[in-house]
PDB file of C-alpha atoms in Angstrom:
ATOM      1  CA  UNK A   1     -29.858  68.084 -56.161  1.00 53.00           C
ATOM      2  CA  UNK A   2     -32.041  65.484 -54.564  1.00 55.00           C
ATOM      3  CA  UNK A   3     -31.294  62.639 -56.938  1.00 60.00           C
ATOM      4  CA  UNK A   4     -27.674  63.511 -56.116  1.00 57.00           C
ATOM      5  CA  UNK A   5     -27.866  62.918 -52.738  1.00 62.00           C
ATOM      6  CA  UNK A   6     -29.865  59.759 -53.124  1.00 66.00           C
ATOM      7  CA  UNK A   7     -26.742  58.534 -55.756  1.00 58.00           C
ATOM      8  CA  UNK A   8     -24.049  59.495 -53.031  1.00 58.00           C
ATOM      9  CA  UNK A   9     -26.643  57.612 -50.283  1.00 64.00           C
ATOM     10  CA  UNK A  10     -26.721  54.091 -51.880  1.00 63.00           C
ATOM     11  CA  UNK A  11     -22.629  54.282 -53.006  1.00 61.00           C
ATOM     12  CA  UNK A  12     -22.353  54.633 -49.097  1.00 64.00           C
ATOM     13  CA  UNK A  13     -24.312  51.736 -48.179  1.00 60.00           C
ATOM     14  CA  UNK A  14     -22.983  49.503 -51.202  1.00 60.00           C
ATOM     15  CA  UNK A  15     -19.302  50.231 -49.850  1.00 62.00           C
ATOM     16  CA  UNK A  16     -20.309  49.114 -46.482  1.00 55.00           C
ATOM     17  CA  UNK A  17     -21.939  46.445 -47.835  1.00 63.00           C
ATOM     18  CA  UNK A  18     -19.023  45.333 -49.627  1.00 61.00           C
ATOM     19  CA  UNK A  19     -16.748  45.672 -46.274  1.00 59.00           C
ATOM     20  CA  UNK A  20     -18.741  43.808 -44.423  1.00 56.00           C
ATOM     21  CA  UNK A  21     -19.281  40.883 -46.306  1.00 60.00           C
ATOM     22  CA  UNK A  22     -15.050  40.875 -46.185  1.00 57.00           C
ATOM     23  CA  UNK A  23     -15.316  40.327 -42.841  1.00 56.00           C
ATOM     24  CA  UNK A  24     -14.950  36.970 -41.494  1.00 56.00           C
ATOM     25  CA  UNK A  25     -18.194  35.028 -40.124  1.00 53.00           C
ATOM     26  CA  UNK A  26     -16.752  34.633 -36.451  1.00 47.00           C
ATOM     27  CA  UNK A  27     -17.776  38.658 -36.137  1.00 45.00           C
ATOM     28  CA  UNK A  28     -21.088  37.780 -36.388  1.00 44.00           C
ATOM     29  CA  UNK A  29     -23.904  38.306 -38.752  1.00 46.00           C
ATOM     30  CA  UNK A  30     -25.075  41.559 -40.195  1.00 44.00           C
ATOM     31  CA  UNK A  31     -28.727  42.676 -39.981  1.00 44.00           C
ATOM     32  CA  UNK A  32     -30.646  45.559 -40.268  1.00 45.00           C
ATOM     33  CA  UNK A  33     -32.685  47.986 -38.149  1.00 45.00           C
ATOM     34  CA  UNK A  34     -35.797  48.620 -39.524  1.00 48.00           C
ATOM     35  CA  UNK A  35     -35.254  51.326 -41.835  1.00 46.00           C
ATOM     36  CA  UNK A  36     -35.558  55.245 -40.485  1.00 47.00           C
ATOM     37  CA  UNK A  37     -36.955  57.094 -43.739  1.00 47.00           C
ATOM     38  CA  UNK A  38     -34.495  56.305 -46.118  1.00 48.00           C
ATOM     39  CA  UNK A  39     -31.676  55.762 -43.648  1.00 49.00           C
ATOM     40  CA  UNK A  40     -31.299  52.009 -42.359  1.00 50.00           C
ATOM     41  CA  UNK A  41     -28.546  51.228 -39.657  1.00 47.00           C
ATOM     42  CA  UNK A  42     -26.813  48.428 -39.699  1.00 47.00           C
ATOM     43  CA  UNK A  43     -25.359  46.433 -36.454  1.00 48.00           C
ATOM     44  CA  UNK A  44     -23.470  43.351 -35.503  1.00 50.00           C
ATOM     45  CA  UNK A  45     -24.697  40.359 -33.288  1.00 50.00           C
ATOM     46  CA  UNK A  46     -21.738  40.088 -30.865  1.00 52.00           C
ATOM     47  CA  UNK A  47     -19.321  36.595 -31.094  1.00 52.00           C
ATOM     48  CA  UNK A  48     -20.562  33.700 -28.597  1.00 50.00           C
ATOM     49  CA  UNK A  49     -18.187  33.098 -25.707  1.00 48.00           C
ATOM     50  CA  UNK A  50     -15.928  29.907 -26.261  1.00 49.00           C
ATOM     51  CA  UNK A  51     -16.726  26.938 -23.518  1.00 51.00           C
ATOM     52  CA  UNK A  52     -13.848  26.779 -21.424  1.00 54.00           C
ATOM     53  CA  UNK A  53     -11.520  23.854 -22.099  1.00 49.00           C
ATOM     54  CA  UNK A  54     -12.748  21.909 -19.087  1.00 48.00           C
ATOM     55  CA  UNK A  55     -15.716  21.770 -20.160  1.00 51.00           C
ATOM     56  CA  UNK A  56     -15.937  20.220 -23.564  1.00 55.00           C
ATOM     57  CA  UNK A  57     -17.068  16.277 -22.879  1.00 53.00           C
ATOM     58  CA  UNK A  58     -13.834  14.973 -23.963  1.00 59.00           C
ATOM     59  CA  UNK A  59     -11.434  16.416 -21.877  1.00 79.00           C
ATOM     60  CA  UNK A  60     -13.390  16.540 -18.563  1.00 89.00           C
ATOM     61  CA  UNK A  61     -11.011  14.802 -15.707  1.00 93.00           C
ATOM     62  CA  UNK A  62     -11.832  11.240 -15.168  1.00 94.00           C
ATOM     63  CA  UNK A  63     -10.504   8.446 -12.613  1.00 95.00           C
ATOM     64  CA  UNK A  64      -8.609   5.361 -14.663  1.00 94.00           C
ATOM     65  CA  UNK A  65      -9.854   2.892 -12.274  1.00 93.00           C
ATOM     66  CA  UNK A  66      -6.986   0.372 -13.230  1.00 93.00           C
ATOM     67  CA  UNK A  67      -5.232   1.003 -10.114  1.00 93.00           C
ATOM     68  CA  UNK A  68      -6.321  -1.223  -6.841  1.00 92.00           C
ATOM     69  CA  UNK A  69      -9.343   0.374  -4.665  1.00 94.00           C
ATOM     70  CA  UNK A  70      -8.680  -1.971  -1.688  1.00 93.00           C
ATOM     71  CA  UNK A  71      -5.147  -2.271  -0.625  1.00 93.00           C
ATOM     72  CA  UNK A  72      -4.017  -4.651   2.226  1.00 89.00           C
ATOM     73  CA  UNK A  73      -0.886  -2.896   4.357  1.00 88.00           C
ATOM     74  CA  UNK A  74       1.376  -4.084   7.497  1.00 85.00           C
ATOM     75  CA  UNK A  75       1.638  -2.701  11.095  1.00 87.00           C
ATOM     76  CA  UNK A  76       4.986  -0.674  10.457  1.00 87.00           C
ATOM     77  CA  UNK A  77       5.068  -0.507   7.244  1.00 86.00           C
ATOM     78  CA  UNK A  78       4.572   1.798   4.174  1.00 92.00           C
ATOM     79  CA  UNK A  79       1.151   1.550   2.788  1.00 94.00           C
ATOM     80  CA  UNK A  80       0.731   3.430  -0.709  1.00 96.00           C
ATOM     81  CA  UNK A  81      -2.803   4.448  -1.891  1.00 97.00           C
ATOM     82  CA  UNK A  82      -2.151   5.109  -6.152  1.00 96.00           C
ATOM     83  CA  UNK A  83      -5.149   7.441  -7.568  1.00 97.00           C
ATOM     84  CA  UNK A  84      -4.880   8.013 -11.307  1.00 96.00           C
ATOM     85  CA  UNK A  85      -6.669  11.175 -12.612  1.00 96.00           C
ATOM     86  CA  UNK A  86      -7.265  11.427 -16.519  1.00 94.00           C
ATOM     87  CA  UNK A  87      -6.866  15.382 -18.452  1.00 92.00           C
ATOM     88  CA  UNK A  88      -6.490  17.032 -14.502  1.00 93.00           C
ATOM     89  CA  UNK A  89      -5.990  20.583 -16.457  1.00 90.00           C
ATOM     90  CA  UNK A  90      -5.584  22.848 -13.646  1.00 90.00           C
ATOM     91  CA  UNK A  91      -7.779  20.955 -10.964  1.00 93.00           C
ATOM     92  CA  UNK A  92      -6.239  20.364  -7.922  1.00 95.00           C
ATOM     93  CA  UNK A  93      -6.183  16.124  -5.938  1.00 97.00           C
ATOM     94  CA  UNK A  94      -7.433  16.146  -2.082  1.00 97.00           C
ATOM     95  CA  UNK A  95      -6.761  12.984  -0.115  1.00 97.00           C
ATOM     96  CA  UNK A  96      -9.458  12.946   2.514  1.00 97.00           C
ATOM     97  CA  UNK A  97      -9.835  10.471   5.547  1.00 97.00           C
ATOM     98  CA  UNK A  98     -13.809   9.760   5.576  1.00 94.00           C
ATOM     99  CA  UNK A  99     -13.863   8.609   8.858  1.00 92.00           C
ATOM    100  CA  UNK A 100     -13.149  12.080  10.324  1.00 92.00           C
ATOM    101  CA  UNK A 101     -13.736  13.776   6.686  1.00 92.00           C
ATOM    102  CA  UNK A 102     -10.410  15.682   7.772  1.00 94.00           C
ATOM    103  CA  UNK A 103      -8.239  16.952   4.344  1.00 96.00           C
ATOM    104  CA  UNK A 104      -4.887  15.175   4.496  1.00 97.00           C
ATOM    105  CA  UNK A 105      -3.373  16.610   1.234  1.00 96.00           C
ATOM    106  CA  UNK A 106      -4.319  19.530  -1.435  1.00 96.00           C
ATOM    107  CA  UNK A 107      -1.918  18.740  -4.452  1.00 94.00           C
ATOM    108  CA  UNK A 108       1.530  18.051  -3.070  1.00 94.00           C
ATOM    109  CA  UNK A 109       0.677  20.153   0.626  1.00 95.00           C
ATOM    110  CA  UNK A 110      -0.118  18.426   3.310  1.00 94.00           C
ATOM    111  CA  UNK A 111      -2.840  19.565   5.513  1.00 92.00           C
ATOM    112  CA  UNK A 112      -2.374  17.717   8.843  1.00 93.00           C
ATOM    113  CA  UNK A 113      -0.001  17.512  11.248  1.00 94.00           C
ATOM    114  CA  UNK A 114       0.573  13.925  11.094  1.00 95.00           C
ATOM    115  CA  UNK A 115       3.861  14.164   9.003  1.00 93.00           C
ATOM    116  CA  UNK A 116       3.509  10.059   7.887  1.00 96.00           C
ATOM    117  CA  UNK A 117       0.905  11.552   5.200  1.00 97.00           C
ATOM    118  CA  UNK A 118       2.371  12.614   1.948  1.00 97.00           C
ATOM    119  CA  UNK A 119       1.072  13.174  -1.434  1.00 97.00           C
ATOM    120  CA  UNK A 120       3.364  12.278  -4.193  1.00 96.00           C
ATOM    121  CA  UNK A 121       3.079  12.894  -8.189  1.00 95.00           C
ATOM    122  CA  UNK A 122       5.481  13.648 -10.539  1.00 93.00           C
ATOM    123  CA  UNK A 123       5.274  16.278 -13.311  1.00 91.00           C
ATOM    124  CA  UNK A 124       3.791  15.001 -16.801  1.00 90.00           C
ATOM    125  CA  UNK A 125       1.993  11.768 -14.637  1.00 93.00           C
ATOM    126  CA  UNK A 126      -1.657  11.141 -14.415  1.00 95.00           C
ATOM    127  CA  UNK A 127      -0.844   9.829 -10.266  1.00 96.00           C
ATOM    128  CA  UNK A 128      -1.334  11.558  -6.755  1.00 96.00           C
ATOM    129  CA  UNK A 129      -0.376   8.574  -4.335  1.00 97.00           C
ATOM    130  CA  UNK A 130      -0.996   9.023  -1.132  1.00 97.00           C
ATOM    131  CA  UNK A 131       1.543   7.370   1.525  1.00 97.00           C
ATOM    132  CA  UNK A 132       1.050   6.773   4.656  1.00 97.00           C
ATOM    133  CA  UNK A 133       4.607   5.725   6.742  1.00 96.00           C
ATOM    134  CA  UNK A 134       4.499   3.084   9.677  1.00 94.00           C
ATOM    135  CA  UNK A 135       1.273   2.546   8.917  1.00 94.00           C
ATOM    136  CA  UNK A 136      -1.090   1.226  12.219  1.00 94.00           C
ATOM    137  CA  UNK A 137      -4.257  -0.422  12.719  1.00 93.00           C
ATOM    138  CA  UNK A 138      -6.210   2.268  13.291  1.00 94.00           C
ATOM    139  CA  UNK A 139      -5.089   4.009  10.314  1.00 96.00           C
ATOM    140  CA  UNK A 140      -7.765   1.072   8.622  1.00 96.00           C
ATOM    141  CA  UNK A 141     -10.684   2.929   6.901  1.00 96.00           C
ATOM    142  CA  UNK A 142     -11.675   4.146   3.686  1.00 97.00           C
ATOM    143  CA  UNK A 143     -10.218   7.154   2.637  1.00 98.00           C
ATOM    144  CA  UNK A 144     -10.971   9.526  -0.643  1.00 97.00           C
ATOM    145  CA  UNK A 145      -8.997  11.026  -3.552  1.00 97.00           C
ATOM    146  CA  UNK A 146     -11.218  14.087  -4.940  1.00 97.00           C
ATOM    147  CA  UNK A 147     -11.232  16.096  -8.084  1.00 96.00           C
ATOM    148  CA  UNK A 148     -11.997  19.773  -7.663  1.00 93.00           C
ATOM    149  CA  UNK A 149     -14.436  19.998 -10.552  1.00 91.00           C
ATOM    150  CA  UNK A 150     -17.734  21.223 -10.623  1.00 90.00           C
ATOM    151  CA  UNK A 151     -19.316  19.371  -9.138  1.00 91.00           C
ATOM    152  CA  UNK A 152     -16.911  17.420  -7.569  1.00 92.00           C
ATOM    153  CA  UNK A 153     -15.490  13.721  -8.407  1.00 95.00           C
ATOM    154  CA  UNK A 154     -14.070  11.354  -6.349  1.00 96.00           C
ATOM    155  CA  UNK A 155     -12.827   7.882  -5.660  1.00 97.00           C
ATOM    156  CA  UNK A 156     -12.820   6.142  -2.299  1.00 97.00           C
ATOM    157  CA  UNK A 157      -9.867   3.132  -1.423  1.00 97.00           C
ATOM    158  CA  UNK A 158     -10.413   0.926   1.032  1.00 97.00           C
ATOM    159  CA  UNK A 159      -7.469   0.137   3.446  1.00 96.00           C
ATOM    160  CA  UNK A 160      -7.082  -2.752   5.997  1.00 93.00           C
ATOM    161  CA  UNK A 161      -4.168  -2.265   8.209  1.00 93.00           C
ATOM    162  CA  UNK A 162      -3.225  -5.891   9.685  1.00 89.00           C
ATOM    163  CA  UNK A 163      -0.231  -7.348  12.522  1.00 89.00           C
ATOM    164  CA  UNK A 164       1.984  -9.362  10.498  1.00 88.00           C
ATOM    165  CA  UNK A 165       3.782 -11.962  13.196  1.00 91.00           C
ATOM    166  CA  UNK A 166       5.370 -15.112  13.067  1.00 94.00           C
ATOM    167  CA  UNK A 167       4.465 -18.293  14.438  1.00 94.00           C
ATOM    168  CA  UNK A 168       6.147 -21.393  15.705  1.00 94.00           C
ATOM    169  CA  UNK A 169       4.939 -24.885  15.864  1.00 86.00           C
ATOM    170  CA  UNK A 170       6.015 -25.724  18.991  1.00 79.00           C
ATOM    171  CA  UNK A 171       5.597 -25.038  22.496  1.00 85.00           C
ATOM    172  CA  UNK A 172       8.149 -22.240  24.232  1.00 88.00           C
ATOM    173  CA  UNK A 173       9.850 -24.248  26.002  1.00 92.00           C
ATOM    174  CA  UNK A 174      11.562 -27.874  24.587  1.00 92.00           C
ATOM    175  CA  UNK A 175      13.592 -30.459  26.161  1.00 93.00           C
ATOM    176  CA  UNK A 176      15.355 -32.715  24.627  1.00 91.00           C
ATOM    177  CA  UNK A 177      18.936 -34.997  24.886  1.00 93.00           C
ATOM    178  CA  UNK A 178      21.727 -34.525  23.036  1.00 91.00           C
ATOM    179  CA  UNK A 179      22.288 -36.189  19.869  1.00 91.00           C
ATOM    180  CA  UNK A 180      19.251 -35.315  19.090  1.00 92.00           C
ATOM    181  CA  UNK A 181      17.457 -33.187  16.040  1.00 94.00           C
ATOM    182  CA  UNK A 182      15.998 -29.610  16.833  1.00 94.00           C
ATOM    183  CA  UNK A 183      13.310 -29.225  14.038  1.00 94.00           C
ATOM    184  CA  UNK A 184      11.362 -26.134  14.052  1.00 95.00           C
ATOM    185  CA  UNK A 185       8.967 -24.801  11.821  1.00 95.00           C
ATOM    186  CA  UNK A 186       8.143 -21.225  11.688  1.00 96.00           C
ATOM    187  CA  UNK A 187       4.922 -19.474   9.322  1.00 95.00           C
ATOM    188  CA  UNK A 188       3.704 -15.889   9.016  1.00 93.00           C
ATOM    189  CA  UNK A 189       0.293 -14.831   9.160  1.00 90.00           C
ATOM    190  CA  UNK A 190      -1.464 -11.546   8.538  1.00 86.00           C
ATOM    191  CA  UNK A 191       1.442 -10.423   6.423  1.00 83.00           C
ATOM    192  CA  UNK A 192      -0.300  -8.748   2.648  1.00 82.00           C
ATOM    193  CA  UNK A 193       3.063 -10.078   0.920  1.00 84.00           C
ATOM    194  CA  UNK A 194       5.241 -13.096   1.182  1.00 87.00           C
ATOM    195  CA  UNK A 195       8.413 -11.758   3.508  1.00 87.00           C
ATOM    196  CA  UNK A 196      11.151 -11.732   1.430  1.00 87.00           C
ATOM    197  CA  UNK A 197      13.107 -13.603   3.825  1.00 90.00           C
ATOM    198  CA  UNK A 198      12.962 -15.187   7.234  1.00 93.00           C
ATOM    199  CA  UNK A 199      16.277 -15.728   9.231  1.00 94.00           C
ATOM    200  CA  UNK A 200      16.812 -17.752  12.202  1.00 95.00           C
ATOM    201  CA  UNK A 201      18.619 -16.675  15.204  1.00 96.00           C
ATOM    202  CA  UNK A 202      19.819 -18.669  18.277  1.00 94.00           C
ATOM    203  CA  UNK A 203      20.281 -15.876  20.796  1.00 93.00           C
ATOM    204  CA  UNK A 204      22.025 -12.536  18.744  1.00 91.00           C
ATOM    205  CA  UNK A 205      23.664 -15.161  16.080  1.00 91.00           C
ATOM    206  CA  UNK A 206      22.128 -15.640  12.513  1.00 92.00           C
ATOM    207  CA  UNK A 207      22.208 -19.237  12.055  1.00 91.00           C
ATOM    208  CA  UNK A 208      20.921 -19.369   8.092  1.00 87.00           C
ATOM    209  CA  UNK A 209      24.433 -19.605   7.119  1.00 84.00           C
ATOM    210  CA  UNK A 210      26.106 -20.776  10.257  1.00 80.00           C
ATOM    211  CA  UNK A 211      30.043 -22.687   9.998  1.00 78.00           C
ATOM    212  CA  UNK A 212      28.621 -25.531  12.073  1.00 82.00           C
ATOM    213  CA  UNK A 213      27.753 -28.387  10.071  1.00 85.00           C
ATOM    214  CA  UNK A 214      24.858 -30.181  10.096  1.00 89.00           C
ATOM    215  CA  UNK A 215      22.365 -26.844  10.458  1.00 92.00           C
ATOM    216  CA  UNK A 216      19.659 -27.013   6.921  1.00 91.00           C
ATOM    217  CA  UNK A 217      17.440 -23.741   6.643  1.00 93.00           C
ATOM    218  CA  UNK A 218      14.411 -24.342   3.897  1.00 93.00           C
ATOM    219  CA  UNK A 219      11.973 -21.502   3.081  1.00 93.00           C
ATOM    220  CA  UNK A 220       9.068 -21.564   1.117  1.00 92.00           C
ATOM    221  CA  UNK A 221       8.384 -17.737   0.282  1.00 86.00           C
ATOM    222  CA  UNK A 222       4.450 -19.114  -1.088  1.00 87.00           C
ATOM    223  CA  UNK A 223       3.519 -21.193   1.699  1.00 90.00           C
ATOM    224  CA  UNK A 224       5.900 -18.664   3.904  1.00 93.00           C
ATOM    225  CA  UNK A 225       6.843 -20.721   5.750  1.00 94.00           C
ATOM    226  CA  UNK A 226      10.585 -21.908   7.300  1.00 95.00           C
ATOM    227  CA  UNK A 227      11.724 -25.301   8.419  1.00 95.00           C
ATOM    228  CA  UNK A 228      15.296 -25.373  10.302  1.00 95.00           C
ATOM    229  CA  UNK A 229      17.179 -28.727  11.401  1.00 95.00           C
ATOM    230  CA  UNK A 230      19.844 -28.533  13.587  1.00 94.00           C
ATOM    231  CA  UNK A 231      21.160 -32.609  13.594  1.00 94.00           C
ATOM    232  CA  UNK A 232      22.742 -33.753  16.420  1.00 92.00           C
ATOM    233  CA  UNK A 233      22.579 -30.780  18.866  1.00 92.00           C
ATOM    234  CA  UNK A 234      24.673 -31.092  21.705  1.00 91.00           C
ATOM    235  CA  UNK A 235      24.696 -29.188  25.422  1.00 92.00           C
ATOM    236  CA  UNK A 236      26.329 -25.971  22.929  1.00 90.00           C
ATOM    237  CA  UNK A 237      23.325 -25.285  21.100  1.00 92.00           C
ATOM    238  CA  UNK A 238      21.033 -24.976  23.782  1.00 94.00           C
ATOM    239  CA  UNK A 239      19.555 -21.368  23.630  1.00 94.00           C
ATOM    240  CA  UNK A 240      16.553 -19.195  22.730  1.00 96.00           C
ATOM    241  CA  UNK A 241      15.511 -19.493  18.517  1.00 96.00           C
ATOM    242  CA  UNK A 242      13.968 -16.886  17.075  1.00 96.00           C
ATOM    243  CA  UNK A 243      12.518 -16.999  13.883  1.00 96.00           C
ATOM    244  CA  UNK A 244      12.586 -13.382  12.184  1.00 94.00           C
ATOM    245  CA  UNK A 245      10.793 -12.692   9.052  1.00 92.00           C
ATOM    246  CA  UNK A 246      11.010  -9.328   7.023  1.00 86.00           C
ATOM    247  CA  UNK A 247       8.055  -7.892   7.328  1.00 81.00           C
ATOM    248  CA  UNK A 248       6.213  -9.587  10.613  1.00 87.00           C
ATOM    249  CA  UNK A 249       6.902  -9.889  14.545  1.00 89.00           C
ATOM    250  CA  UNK A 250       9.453 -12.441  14.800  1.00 93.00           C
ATOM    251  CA  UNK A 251       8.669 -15.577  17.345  1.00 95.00           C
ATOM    252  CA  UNK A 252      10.473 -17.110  19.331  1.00 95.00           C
ATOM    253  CA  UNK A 253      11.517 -20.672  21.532  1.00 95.00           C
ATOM    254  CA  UNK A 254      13.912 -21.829  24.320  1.00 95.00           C
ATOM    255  CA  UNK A 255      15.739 -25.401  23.594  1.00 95.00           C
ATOM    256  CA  UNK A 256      17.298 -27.106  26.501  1.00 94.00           C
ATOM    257  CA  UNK A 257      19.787 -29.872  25.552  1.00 93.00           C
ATOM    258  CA  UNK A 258      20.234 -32.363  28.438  1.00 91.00           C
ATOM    259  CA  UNK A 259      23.179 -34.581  28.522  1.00 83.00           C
ATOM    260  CA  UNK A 260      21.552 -37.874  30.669  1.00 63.00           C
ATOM    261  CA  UNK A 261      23.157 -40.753  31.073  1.00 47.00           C
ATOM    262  CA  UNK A 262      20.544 -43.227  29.466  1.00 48.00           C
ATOM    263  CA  UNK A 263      19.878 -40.853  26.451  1.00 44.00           C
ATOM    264  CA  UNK A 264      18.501 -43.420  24.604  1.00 45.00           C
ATOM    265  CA  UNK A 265      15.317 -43.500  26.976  1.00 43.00           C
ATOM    266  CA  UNK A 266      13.652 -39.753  25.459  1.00 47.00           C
ATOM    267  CA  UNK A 267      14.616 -40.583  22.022  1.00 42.00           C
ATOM    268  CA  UNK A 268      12.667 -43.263  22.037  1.00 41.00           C
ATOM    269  CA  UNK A 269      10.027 -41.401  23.321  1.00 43.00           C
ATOM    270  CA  UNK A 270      10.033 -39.668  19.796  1.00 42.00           C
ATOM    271  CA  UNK A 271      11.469 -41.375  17.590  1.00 38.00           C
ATOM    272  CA  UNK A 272      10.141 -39.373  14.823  1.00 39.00           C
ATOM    273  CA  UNK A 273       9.988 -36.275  16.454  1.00 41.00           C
ATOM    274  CA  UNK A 274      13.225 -33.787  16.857  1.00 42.00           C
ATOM    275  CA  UNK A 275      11.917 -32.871  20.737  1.00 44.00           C
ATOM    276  CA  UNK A 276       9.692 -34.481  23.246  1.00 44.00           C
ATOM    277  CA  UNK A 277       6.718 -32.768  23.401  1.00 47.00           C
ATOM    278  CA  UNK A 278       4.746 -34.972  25.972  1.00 49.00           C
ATOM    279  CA  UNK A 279       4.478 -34.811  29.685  1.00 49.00           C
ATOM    280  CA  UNK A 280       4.904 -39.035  29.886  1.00 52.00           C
ATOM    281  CA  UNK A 281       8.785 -38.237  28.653  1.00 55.00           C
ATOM    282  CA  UNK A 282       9.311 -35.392  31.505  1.00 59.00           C
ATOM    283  CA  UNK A 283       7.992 -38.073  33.554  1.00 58.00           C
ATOM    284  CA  UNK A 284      10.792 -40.614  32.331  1.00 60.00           C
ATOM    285  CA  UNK A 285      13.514 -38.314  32.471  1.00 62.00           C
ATOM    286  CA  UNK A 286      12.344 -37.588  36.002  1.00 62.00           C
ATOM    287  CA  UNK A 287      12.038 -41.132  36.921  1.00 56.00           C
ATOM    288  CA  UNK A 288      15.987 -42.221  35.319  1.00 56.00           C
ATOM    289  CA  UNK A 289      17.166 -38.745  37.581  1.00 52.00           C
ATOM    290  CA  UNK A 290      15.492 -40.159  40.284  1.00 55.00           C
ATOM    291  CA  UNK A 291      17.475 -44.064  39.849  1.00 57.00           C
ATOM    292  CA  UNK A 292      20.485 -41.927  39.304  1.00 50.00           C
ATOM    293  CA  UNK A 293      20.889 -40.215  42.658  1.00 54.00           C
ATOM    294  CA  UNK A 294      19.393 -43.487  44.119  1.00 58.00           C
ATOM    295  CA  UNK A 295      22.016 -45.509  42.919  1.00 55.00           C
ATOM    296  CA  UNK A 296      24.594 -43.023  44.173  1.00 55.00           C
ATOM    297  CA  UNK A 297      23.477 -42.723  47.265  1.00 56.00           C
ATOM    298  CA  UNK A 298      24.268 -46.375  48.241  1.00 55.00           C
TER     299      UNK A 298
END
């Protein structure tokens, strides 16, 4: 009877032998307890838990650095900061302000209440841009675009804020005689980007593309600079010029056209020149006013 039970023991083990080697290897390797008499008990080491996707070396975010870390903006105008954020997964983008380390935007919220801040992405891109409308000087600082790993990643862009204006070469007042040539030359400074175009005005009227004959507009969007010739102005196109670029303060000058009766005298003051610039030909005109009432008054 004993041998029979021994013979029905080691059938039972040899079919659970058998089963478990059927089993696939990811539920672990068999072993056995030390043996109790002739009874051994078998048990399974328990699967190791997978690393979480994030965490394999491969697909960890990173920051493609291809996009510009210092960015040059305008008083007024739209300043975009682009931060571009490699296998995200499900990490969330903050935009921070370092100067006051105050949270601006948390994915596509924003978390002040200065509505010109705005995240923007759009689904399927590796991009959260920050933009920041009518930008201002003081808006100038370094600001942050963190990745809410463990630990944490971020990127810091540098933006200047500067006060685009134009400038003319002349001074704001000008006198000159009729039949003469009003030549002004306007250039803008502090502007990140050429303006894309710079009109002239003589009061509320665009002059680039004036009827009246004889007007020439040439702009140089590299040098950005404007030149305009008025030839031959007469009493009629005395007024204020303003030269108004796209994306800076506009400048302006007032042209006084006086109709003497020795013209001939200021122009060849400046013969070169489209207005007299100098103090000696106020003095002349004053001195040919002066031998005209004199003359009258005998």
């Amino acid at each position: 009877m004993n041998m029979f039970r021994r013979a029905k023991m080691e059938i039972s083990l040899l079919g659970v032998s058998i089963i478990l080697s059927l089993l696939p290897p990811s539920c672990g390797e068999a072993f056995a307890l030390p043996l109790r008499g002739a009874e051994g008990i078998l048990e399974r080491v328990p699967p190791s838990r997978p690393e979480p996707m994030w965490d394999q070396p491969l697909l960890k975010p990173y920051f493609d650095n291809s996009t510009r870390g210092s960015v040059i903006g305008a008083v007024g105008r739209t300043v975009f900061l682009h931060c571009r954020v490699k296998h995200l997964g499900d990490r969330a983008v903050t935009w921070i302000r370092k100067q006051d380390v105050h949270v601006l935007t948390v994915g596509l919220f924003t978390y002040t209440t200065d509505d010109r801040f705005t995240a923007l992405h759009s689904e399927g891109s590796d991009d959260w841009t920050l933009r920041i409308s009518s930008a201002q000087v003081s808006d100038s600082g370094t600001y942050e675009c963190q990745v809410s790993t463990e630990p944490k990643i971020s990127r810091s862009f540098k933006l200047q804020v500067v006060e685009a204006a134009a400038h003319i070469s002349d001074p704001r007042e000008i006198h000159m005689v009729s039949g003469s040539n009003i030549n002004l030359t306007c250039s803008v400074t502090g502007s990140p980007e050429p303006p894309q175009y710079m009109y002239w005005f003589r009061g509320t009227t665009l002059i680039n593309y004036s009827s009246r004959g004889g007007i020439s507009v040439v702009t140089d969007k590299h040098s950005r600079t404007s030149r305009l010739v008025v030839t031959r102005a007469t009493i009629g196109d005395s007024g204020n010029y303003t030269c108004a670029p796209a994306n800076a303060e506009p400048a302006s000058v007032s042209v006084y056209i006086l109709n003497g009766e020795h013209p001939e005298a200021l122009q060849g003051c400046e013969k070169t020149s489209v207005h007299c610039q100098s103090f000696l030909c106020l003095m002349i005109l004053g001195f040919f006013v002066f031998r005209f009432h004199a003359l009258t008054a005998r």
